[in-house]
Amino acid sequence: MIVRWLALILLPVVASAQESADPVQRVADALHQGALAEQSGDPKAMAEAARTLDLLGAKPAEGEENAASRWRDLARAGGVSDATETYRGRALGPAYRQGVLAPRATLATEQIFLAGKKAMVSVVPEAGRTLAMRVTAPGEAICAQDVAAPRGVCSWLPVFTRRVEIRLVNQGDRPSHYYLVSN
């Protein structure tokens, strides 16, 4: 009886915590699920990942391929008829980029984050791979961690509006696909 009562109390708390997860984390999770679905050829899961990205308002960084569009097309080709595009959500949302890091290669990119607004960077490495993620500002190390699937997240509250460097390093001996998500 007590276990049943606890389950009734805790279940809504767990559900609301999952629903209120930060958009960057939710985008990173959707990208991870979509990549896994594409690898396994699961059209329904690809359609769901595309739908989640659309609902979150996630857009690829300029010049990057739109993963949601690719997964939607693959889902349609796989016979999933409800893989339609969603035209609602936030006007601005997290941006993501996709890439491949060769063994021992480094990606360095910069982004400006605004003072007083939560900043987040998330990396979704290919399953079975680990990438080193370092986020730095001039004279300051903000975050450093080794990231394995499903994702790694760095978040902080900038005191000043400034440019930060985001650096990914593939320390492995095989190429690694990844998604880089930021707000």
PDB file of C-alpha atoms in Angstrom:
ATOM      1  CA  MET A   1       0.000   0.000   0.000  1.00  0.00           C
ATOM      2  CA  ILE A   2       2.796   2.451   0.887  1.00  0.00           C
ATOM      3  CA  VAL A   3       4.702   1.557  -2.301  1.00  0.00           C
ATOM      4  CA  ARG A   4       1.578   2.175  -4.379  1.00  0.00           C
ATOM      5  CA  TRP A   5       1.039   5.531  -2.638  1.00  0.00           C
ATOM      6  CA  LEU A   6       4.667   6.544  -3.251  1.00  0.00           C
ATOM      7  CA  ALA A   7       4.355   5.561  -6.905  1.00  0.00           C
ATOM      8  CA  LEU A   8       1.292   7.785  -7.271  1.00  0.00           C
ATOM      9  CA  ILE A   9       3.140  10.710  -5.708  1.00  0.00           C
ATOM     10  CA  LEU A  10       6.497  10.248  -7.451  1.00  0.00           C
ATOM     11  CA  LEU A  11       5.241   9.398 -10.936  1.00  0.00           C
ATOM     12  CA  PRO A  12       3.939  12.933 -11.644  1.00  0.00           C
ATOM     13  CA  VAL A  13       7.199  14.415 -10.311  1.00  0.00           C
ATOM     14  CA  VAL A  14       9.285  12.235 -12.657  1.00  0.00           C
ATOM     15  CA  ALA A  15       7.002  13.009 -15.595  1.00  0.00           C
ATOM     16  CA  SER A  16       7.077  16.767 -14.969  1.00  0.00           C
ATOM     17  CA  ALA A  17      10.875  16.707 -14.580  1.00  0.00           C
ATOM     18  CA  GLN A  18      11.180  15.009 -17.978  1.00  0.00           C
ATOM     19  CA  GLU A  19       8.733  17.433 -19.582  1.00  0.00           C
ATOM     20  CA  SER A  20      10.532  20.466 -18.176  1.00  0.00           C
ATOM     21  CA  ALA A  21      14.029  19.408 -19.252  1.00  0.00           C
ATOM     22  CA  ASP A  22      15.993  22.232 -20.837  1.00  0.00           C
ATOM     23  CA  PRO A  23      15.379  22.623 -24.593  1.00  0.00           C
ATOM     24  CA  VAL A  24      19.080  22.137 -25.402  1.00  0.00           C
ATOM     25  CA  GLN A  25      19.066  18.797 -23.585  1.00  0.00           C
ATOM     26  CA  ARG A  26      15.819  17.814 -25.285  1.00  0.00           C
ATOM     27  CA  VAL A  27      17.258  18.711 -28.709  1.00  0.00           C
ATOM     28  CA  ALA A  28      20.408  16.721 -27.925  1.00  0.00           C
ATOM     29  CA  ASP A  29      18.293  13.737 -26.857  1.00  0.00           C
ATOM     30  CA  ALA A  30      16.165  13.961 -30.026  1.00  0.00           C
ATOM     31  CA  LEU A  31      19.298  14.080 -32.187  1.00  0.00           C
ATOM     32  CA  HIS A  32      20.695  11.039 -30.381  1.00  0.00           C
ATOM     33  CA  GLN A  33      17.435   9.098 -30.810  1.00  0.00           C
ATOM     34  CA  GLY A  34      17.187  10.109 -34.471  1.00  0.00           C
ATOM     35  CA  ALA A  35      20.767   9.029 -35.187  1.00  0.00           C
ATOM     36  CA  LEU A  36      20.120   5.664 -33.533  1.00  0.00           C
ATOM     37  CA  ALA A  37      16.873   5.288 -35.481  1.00  0.00           C
ATOM     38  CA  GLU A  38      18.648   6.079 -38.747  1.00  0.00           C
ATOM     39  CA  GLN A  39      21.385   3.524 -37.987  1.00  0.00           C
ATOM     40  CA  SER A  40      18.815   0.839 -37.229  1.00  0.00           C
ATOM     41  CA  GLY A  41      16.467   1.833 -40.088  1.00  0.00           C
ATOM     42  CA  ASP A  42      13.485   2.547 -37.796  1.00  0.00           C
ATOM     43  CA  PRO A  43      11.184   4.926 -39.749  1.00  0.00           C
ATOM     44  CA  LYS A  44       8.750   5.513 -36.861  1.00  0.00           C
ATOM     45  CA  ALA A  45      11.554   6.547 -34.503  1.00  0.00           C
ATOM     46  CA  MET A  46      13.043   8.815 -37.191  1.00  0.00           C
ATOM     47  CA  ALA A  47       9.643  10.485 -37.648  1.00  0.00           C
ATOM     48  CA  GLU A  48       9.350  10.974 -33.882  1.00  0.00           C
ATOM     49  CA  ALA A  49      12.830  12.511 -33.639  1.00  0.00           C
ATOM     50  CA  ALA A  50      12.006  14.876 -36.539  1.00  0.00           C
ATOM     51  CA  ARG A  51       8.713  15.842 -34.894  1.00  0.00           C
ATOM     52  CA  THR A  52      10.478  16.542 -31.580  1.00  0.00           C
ATOM     53  CA  LEU A  53      13.071  18.782 -33.264  1.00  0.00           C
ATOM     54  CA  ASP A  54      10.265  20.674 -35.030  1.00  0.00           C
ATOM     55  CA  LEU A  55       8.270  21.138 -31.835  1.00  0.00           C
ATOM     56  CA  LEU A  56      11.346  22.430 -30.017  1.00  0.00           C
ATOM     57  CA  GLY A  57      12.038  24.882 -32.822  1.00  0.00           C
ATOM     58  CA  ALA A  58      15.552  23.498 -33.350  1.00  0.00           C
ATOM     59  CA  LYS A  59      17.204  24.592 -36.557  1.00  0.00           C
ATOM     60  CA  PRO A  60      20.522  23.554 -38.072  1.00  0.00           C
ATOM     61  CA  ALA A  61      23.337  26.074 -37.920  1.00  0.00           C
ATOM     62  CA  GLU A  62      23.790  28.055 -41.150  1.00  0.00           C
ATOM     63  CA  GLY A  63      25.032  25.831 -43.948  1.00  0.00           C
ATOM     64  CA  GLU A  64      24.325  22.593 -42.054  1.00  0.00           C
ATOM     65  CA  GLU A  65      22.023  19.786 -43.188  1.00  0.00           C
ATOM     66  CA  ASN A  66      18.593  19.685 -41.565  1.00  0.00           C
ATOM     67  CA  ALA A  67      18.469  16.370 -39.686  1.00  0.00           C
ATOM     68  CA  ALA A  68      14.700  16.650 -39.115  1.00  0.00           C
ATOM     69  CA  SER A  69      14.062  16.959 -42.860  1.00  0.00           C
ATOM     70  CA  ARG A  70      16.340  14.012 -43.636  1.00  0.00           C
ATOM     71  CA  TRP A  71      14.677  11.802 -41.010  1.00  0.00           C
ATOM     72  CA  ARG A  72      11.204  12.865 -42.152  1.00  0.00           C
ATOM     73  CA  ASP A  73      12.081  11.921 -45.759  1.00  0.00           C
ATOM     74  CA  LEU A  74      13.547   8.566 -44.652  1.00  0.00           C
ATOM     75  CA  ALA A  75      10.453   7.892 -42.530  1.00  0.00           C
ATOM     76  CA  ARG A  76       8.162   8.610 -45.486  1.00  0.00           C
ATOM     77  CA  ALA A  77      10.291   6.322 -47.671  1.00  0.00           C
ATOM     78  CA  GLY A  78       9.921   3.682 -44.944  1.00  0.00           C
ATOM     79  CA  GLY A  79       6.129   3.899 -45.111  1.00  0.00           C
ATOM     80  CA  VAL A  80       5.418   6.173 -42.139  1.00  0.00           C
ATOM     81  CA  SER A  81       2.656   8.403 -43.496  1.00  0.00           C
ATOM     82  CA  ASP A  82       2.363  10.704 -40.474  1.00  0.00           C
ATOM     83  CA  ALA A  83       5.910  12.039 -40.858  1.00  0.00           C
ATOM     84  CA  THR A  84       4.554  15.468 -41.718  1.00  0.00           C
ATOM     85  CA  GLU A  85       6.383  18.661 -40.925  1.00  0.00           C
ATOM     86  CA  THR A  86       5.216  20.625 -37.900  1.00  0.00           C
ATOM     87  CA  TYR A  87       4.974  24.393 -38.311  1.00  0.00           C
ATOM     88  CA  ARG A  88       4.635  25.477 -34.703  1.00  0.00           C
ATOM     89  CA  GLY A  89       6.987  26.059 -31.845  1.00  0.00           C
ATOM     90  CA  ARG A  90       9.284  28.843 -30.795  1.00  0.00           C
ATOM     91  CA  ALA A  91      10.495  31.377 -33.352  1.00  0.00           C
ATOM     92  CA  LEU A  92      14.049  30.984 -32.064  1.00  0.00           C
ATOM     93  CA  GLY A  93      15.370  27.824 -30.543  1.00  0.00           C
ATOM     94  CA  PRO A  94      18.547  25.884 -30.046  1.00  0.00           C
ATOM     95  CA  ALA A  95      20.810  25.514 -33.062  1.00  0.00           C
ATOM     96  CA  TYR A  96      22.719  22.375 -33.930  1.00  0.00           C
ATOM     97  CA  ARG A  97      25.423  21.315 -36.305  1.00  0.00           C
ATOM     98  CA  GLN A  98      26.453  17.872 -37.447  1.00  0.00           C
ATOM     99  CA  GLY A  99      29.922  16.708 -38.298  1.00  0.00           C
ATOM    100  CA  VAL A 100      32.545  13.994 -38.333  1.00  0.00           C
ATOM    101  CA  LEU A 101      35.831  14.251 -36.473  1.00  0.00           C
ATOM    102  CA  ALA A 102      38.718  12.207 -37.822  1.00  0.00           C
ATOM    103  CA  PRO A 103      40.905  10.337 -35.321  1.00  0.00           C
ATOM    104  CA  ARG A 104      42.900  12.823 -33.202  1.00  0.00           C
ATOM    105  CA  ALA A 105      41.165  15.760 -34.957  1.00  0.00           C
ATOM    106  CA  THR A 106      39.876  18.903 -33.269  1.00  0.00           C
ATOM    107  CA  LEU A 107      36.898  21.147 -34.023  1.00  0.00           C
ATOM    108  CA  ALA A 108      37.067  24.685 -32.652  1.00  0.00           C
ATOM    109  CA  THR A 109      34.157  27.089 -33.040  1.00  0.00           C
ATOM    110  CA  GLU A 110      33.114  30.288 -31.304  1.00  0.00           C
ATOM    111  CA  GLN A 111      29.764  31.592 -30.163  1.00  0.00           C
ATOM    112  CA  ILE A 112      28.600  34.656 -28.273  1.00  0.00           C
ATOM    113  CA  PHE A 113      26.521  34.091 -25.141  1.00  0.00           C
ATOM    114  CA  LEU A 114      24.523  36.851 -23.460  1.00  0.00           C
ATOM    115  CA  ALA A 115      25.106  38.080 -19.910  1.00  0.00           C
ATOM    116  CA  GLY A 116      22.525  36.960 -17.381  1.00  0.00           C
ATOM    117  CA  LYS A 117      20.951  34.299 -19.618  1.00  0.00           C
ATOM    118  CA  LYS A 118      21.645  30.613 -19.075  1.00  0.00           C
ATOM    119  CA  ALA A 119      24.143  29.337 -21.637  1.00  0.00           C
ATOM    120  CA  MET A 120      24.262  25.698 -22.687  1.00  0.00           C
ATOM    121  CA  VAL A 121      26.354  23.598 -25.028  1.00  0.00           C
ATOM    122  CA  SER A 122      25.624  19.929 -25.578  1.00  0.00           C
ATOM    123  CA  VAL A 123      27.484  17.291 -27.588  1.00  0.00           C
ATOM    124  CA  VAL A 124      25.912  14.089 -28.893  1.00  0.00           C
ATOM    125  CA  PRO A 125      28.708  11.735 -29.965  1.00  0.00           C
ATOM    126  CA  GLU A 126      28.221   8.624 -32.033  1.00  0.00           C
ATOM    127  CA  ALA A 127      27.417   5.550 -29.920  1.00  0.00           C
ATOM    128  CA  GLY A 128      30.584   3.824 -28.778  1.00  0.00           C
ATOM    129  CA  ARG A 129      32.740   6.958 -29.194  1.00  0.00           C
ATOM    130  CA  THR A 130      33.986   9.515 -26.685  1.00  0.00           C
ATOM    131  CA  LEU A 131      34.798  13.138 -27.455  1.00  0.00           C
ATOM    132  CA  ALA A 132      36.544  15.655 -25.228  1.00  0.00           C
ATOM    133  CA  MET A 133      34.544  18.882 -24.904  1.00  0.00           C
ATOM    134  CA  ARG A 134      36.142  22.103 -23.654  1.00  0.00           C
ATOM    135  CA  VAL A 135      34.359  25.447 -23.351  1.00  0.00           C
ATOM    136  CA  THR A 136      36.592  28.438 -22.636  1.00  0.00           C
ATOM    137  CA  ALA A 137      36.454  32.213 -22.595  1.00  0.00           C
ATOM    138  CA  PRO A 138      39.522  34.451 -22.669  1.00  0.00           C
ATOM    139  CA  GLY A 139      41.413  33.649 -19.475  1.00  0.00           C
ATOM    140  CA  GLU A 140      38.731  31.297 -18.126  1.00  0.00           C
ATOM    141  CA  ALA A 141      37.970  27.581 -18.379  1.00  0.00           C
ATOM    142  CA  ILE A 142      34.179  27.246 -18.244  1.00  0.00           C
ATOM    143  CA  CYS A 143      33.712  23.515 -18.712  1.00  0.00           C
ATOM    144  CA  ALA A 144      35.789  20.459 -19.568  1.00  0.00           C
ATOM    145  CA  GLN A 145      34.531  16.890 -19.830  1.00  0.00           C
ATOM    146  CA  ASP A 146      34.813  13.679 -21.784  1.00  0.00           C
ATOM    147  CA  VAL A 147      31.489  12.957 -23.455  1.00  0.00           C
ATOM    148  CA  ALA A 148      30.001   9.595 -24.432  1.00  0.00           C
ATOM    149  CA  ALA A 149      26.525   8.852 -25.831  1.00  0.00           C
ATOM    150  CA  PRO A 150      23.819   9.807 -25.286  1.00  0.00           C
ATOM    151  CA  ARG A 151      25.167  13.343 -24.583  1.00  0.00           C
ATOM    152  CA  GLY A 152      27.247  15.674 -22.484  1.00  0.00           C
ATOM    153  CA  VAL A 153      26.164  19.140 -21.358  1.00  0.00           C
ATOM    154  CA  CYS A 154      27.991  22.264 -20.200  1.00  0.00           C
ATOM    155  CA  SER A 155      25.818  25.013 -18.735  1.00  0.00           C
ATOM    156  CA  TRP A 156      26.696  28.257 -17.009  1.00  0.00           C
ATOM    157  CA  LEU A 157      25.377  31.763 -16.378  1.00  0.00           C
ATOM    158  CA  PRO A 158      27.583  34.324 -18.153  1.00  0.00           C
ATOM    159  CA  VAL A 159      28.357  37.420 -16.111  1.00  0.00           C
ATOM    160  CA  PHE A 160      29.330  39.342 -19.256  1.00  0.00           C
ATOM    161  CA  THR A 161      28.185  39.072 -22.870  1.00  0.00           C
ATOM    162  CA  ARG A 162      31.178  37.573 -24.605  1.00  0.00           C
ATOM    163  CA  ARG A 163      32.495  35.117 -27.117  1.00  0.00           C
ATOM    164  CA  VAL A 164      33.432  31.623 -25.969  1.00  0.00           C
ATOM    165  CA  GLU A 165      35.347  28.895 -27.737  1.00  0.00           C
ATOM    166  CA  ILE A 166      33.819  25.434 -27.985  1.00  0.00           C
ATOM    167  CA  ARG A 167      36.402  22.759 -28.736  1.00  0.00           C
ATOM    168  CA  LEU A 168      35.750  19.081 -29.497  1.00  0.00           C
ATOM    169  CA  VAL A 169      38.588  16.579 -29.708  1.00  0.00           C
ATOM    170  CA  ASN A 170      38.344  13.016 -30.992  1.00  0.00           C
ATOM    171  CA  GLN A 171      40.939  11.220 -28.882  1.00  0.00           C
ATOM    172  CA  GLY A 172      40.020   7.852 -30.382  1.00  0.00           C
ATOM    173  CA  ASP A 173      41.502   5.963 -33.294  1.00  0.00           C
ATOM    174  CA  ARG A 174      38.291   5.943 -35.400  1.00  0.00           C
ATOM    175  CA  PRO A 175      36.242   8.768 -36.939  1.00  0.00           C
ATOM    176  CA  SER A 176      33.312   9.949 -34.823  1.00  0.00           C
ATOM    177  CA  HIS A 177      30.043  11.492 -35.983  1.00  0.00           C
ATOM    178  CA  TYR A 178      28.596  14.093 -33.623  1.00  0.00           C
ATOM    179  CA  TYR A 179      25.980  16.784 -33.115  1.00  0.00           C
ATOM    180  CA  LEU A 180      26.866  20.041 -31.379  1.00  0.00           C
ATOM    181  CA  VAL A 181      23.875  21.860 -29.849  1.00  0.00           C
ATOM    182  CA  SER A 182      23.844  25.331 -28.278  1.00  0.00           C
ATOM    183  CA  ASN A 183      21.318  27.936 -27.260  1.00  0.00           C
TER     184      ASN A 183
END
